[in-house]
Tab-separated table of C-alpha atoms in Angstrom:
chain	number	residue	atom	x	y	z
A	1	UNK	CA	118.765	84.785	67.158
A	2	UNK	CA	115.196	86.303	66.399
A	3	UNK	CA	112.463	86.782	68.492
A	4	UNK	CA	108.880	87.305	67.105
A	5	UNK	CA	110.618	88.256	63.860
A	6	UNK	CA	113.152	91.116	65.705
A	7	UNK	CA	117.298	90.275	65.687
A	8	UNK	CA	117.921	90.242	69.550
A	9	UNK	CA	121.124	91.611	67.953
A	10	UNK	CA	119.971	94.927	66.849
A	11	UNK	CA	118.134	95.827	70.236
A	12	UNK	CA	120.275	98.547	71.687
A	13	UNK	CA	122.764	97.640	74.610
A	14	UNK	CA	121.741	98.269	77.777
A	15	UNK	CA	125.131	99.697	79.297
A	16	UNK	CA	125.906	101.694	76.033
A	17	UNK	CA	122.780	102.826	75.213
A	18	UNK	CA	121.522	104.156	78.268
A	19	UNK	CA	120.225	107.892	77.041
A	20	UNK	CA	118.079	106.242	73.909
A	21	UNK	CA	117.096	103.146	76.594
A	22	UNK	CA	115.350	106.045	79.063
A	23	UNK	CA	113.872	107.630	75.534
A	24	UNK	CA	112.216	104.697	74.902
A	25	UNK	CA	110.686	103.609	78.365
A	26	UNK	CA	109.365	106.776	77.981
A	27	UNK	CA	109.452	107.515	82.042
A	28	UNK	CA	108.117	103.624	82.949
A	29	UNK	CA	110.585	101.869	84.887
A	30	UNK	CA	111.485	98.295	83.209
A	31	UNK	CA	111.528	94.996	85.333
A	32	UNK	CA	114.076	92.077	84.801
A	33	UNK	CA	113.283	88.490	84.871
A	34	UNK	CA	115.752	85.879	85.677
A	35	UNK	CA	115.420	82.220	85.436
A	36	UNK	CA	116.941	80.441	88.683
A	37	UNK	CA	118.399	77.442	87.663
A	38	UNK	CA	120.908	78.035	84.572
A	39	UNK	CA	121.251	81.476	84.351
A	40	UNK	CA	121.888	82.860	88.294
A	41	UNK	CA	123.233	79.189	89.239
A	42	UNK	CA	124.938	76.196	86.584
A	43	UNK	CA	122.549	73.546	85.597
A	44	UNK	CA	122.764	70.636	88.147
A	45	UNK	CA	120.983	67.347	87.907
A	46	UNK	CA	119.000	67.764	90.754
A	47	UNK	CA	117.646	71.559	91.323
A	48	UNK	CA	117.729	71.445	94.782
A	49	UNK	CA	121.392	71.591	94.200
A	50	UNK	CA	121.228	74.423	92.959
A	51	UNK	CA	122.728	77.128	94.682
A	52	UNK	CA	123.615	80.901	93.769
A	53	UNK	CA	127.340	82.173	94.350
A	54	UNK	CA	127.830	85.175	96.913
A	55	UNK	CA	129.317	87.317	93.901
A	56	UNK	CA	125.938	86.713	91.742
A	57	UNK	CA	123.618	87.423	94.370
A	58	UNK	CA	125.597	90.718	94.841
A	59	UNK	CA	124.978	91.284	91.326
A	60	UNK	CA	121.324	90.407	91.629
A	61	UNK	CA	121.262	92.649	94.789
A	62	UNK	CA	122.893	95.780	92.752
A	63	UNK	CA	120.302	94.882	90.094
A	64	UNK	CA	117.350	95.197	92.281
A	65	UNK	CA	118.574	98.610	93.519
A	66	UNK	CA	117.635	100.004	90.134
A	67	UNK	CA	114.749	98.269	88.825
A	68	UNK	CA	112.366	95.645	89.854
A	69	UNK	CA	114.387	92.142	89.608
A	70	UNK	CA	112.096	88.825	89.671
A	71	UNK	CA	113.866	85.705	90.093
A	72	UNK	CA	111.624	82.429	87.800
A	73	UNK	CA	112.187	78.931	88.828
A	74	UNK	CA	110.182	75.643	87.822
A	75	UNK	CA	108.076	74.047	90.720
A	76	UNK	CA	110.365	72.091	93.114
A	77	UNK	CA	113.192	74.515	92.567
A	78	UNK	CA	115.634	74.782	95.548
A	79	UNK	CA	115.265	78.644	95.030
A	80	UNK	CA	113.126	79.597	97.319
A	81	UNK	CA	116.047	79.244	100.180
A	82	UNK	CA	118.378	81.735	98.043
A	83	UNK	CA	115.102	84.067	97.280
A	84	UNK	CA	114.388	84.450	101.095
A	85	UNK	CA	118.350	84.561	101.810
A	86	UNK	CA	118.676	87.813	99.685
A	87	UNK	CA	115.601	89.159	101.233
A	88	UNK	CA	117.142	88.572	104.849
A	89	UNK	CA	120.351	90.109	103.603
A	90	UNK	CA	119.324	93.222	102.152
């Protein structure tokens, strides 16, 4: 899979590569983005259906604790429930 012409492959691995990862951000701290609906939760036919497990927003939650985490879901999105759950449960 390419991207703008790079192999997604070749991009170093984030839990291997750590040392050269910190090199290369060069003392800015990255952010992740995560899409809602298909990638924190399965696909469901209706997205207010869709609803994130306890042991993913854990993962989320350890995420966050070492970088900025942003959570992306379309307009209409049942998300904003889990969003605000997390928040409540930190």
């Amino acid at each position: 899979m390419t991207d703008g012409g790079m192999n997604i492959a070749a991009l170093p691995h984030a839990l291997r590569a750590r040392d050269e990862l910190t090199r290369q951000f060069g003392g800015r701290r990255p952010a992740v983005f995560l899409d809602y609906d298909g990638t924190l939760t399965p696909i469901v036919d209706r997205p207010d259906d869709a609803v994130i497990s306890e042991s993913m927003r854990a993962a989320v939650r350890a995420l966050a604790q070492r970088c900025p985490v942003c959570v992306v879901a379309r307009a209409g999105c049942g998300c904003r429930r889990a969003v605000r759950a997390c928040r409540h449960q930190q």
